[in-house]
C-alpha positions as a Python dict, from the first residue, in 0.01 Angstrom:
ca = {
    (1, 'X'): (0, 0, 0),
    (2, 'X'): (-36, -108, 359),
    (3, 'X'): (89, -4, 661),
    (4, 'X'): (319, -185, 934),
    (5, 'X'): (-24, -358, 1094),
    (6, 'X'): (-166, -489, 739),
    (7, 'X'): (-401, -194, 717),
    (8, 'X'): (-504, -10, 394),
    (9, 'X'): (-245, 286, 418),
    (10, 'X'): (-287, 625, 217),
    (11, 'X'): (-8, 791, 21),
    (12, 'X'): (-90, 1070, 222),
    (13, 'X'): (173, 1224, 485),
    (14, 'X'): (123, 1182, 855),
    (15, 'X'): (327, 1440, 933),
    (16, 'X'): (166, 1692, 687),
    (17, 'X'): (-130, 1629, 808),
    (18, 'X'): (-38, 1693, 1157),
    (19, 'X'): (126, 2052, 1123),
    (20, 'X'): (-222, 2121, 941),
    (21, 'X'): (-425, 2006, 1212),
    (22, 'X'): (-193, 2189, 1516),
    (23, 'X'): (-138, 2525, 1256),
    (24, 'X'): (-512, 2570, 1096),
    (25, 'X'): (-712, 2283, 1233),
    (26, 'X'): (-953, 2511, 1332),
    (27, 'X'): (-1026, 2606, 966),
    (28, 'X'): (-1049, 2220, 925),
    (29, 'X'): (-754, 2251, 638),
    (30, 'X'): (-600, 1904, 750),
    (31, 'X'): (-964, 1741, 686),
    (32, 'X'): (-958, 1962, 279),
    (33, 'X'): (-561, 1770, 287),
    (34, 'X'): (-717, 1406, 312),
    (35, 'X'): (-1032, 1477, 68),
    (36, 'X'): (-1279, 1515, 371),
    (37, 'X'): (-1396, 1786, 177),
    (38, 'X'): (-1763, 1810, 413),
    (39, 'X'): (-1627, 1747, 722),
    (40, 'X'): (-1387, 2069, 643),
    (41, 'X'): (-1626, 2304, 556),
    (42, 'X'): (-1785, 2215, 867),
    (43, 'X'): (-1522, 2292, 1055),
    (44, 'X'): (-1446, 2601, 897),
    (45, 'X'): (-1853, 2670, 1021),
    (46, 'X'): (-1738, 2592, 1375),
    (47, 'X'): (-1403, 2692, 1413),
    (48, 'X'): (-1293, 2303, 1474),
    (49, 'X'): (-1559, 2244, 1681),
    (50, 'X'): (-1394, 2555, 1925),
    (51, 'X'): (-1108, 2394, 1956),
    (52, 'X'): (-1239, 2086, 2084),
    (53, 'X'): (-1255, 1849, 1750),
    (54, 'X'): (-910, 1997, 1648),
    (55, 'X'): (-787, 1884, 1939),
    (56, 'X'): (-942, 1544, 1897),
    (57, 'X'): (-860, 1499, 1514),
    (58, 'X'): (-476, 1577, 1648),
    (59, 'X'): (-434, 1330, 1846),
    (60, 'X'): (-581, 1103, 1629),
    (61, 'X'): (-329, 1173, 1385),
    (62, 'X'): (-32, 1157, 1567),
    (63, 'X'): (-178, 774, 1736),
    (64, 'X'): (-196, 685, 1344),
    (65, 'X'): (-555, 655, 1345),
    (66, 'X'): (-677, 920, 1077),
    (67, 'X'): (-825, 812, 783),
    (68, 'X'): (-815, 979, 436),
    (69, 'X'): (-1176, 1009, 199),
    (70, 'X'): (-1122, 670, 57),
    (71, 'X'): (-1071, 509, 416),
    (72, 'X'): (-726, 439, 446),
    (73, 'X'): (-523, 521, 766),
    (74, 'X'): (-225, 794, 724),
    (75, 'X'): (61, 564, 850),
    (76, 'X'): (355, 717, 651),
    (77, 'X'): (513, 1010, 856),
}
């Protein structure tokens, strides 16, 4: 599947993952969503990086810029 720009997209939700990231980001539970599986324990460590990486990972979601485990961009809302 690809999204509107050509680019690997993953049958993961945009939208899912951004109500994770704004609700529990800092518990990393958006990063668990899209298989990141490390990077959310590690953020579960650092309580999102204090806020900071949450915040980051947020807006990278919304811009359409997130990638799942497998590399593929979360363009469906």
């Amino acid at each position: 599947m690809l999204d509107a720009e050509g680019r690997p997209a993953s049958p993961k939700s945009r939208l899912a993952a951004a109500l994770l990231a704004w609700f529990l980001g800092f518990l990393g539970i958006h990063r668990f969503y899209v298989g990141k599986v490390g990077t959310g324990i590690l953020m579960i460590v650092t309580l999102g990086g204090l806020g900071i990486w949450v915040l980051i990972d947020f807006i990278i979601i919304l811009l359409g810029s997130f990638k799942d485990k497998e590399e593929r961009y979360l363009a469906n809302w």
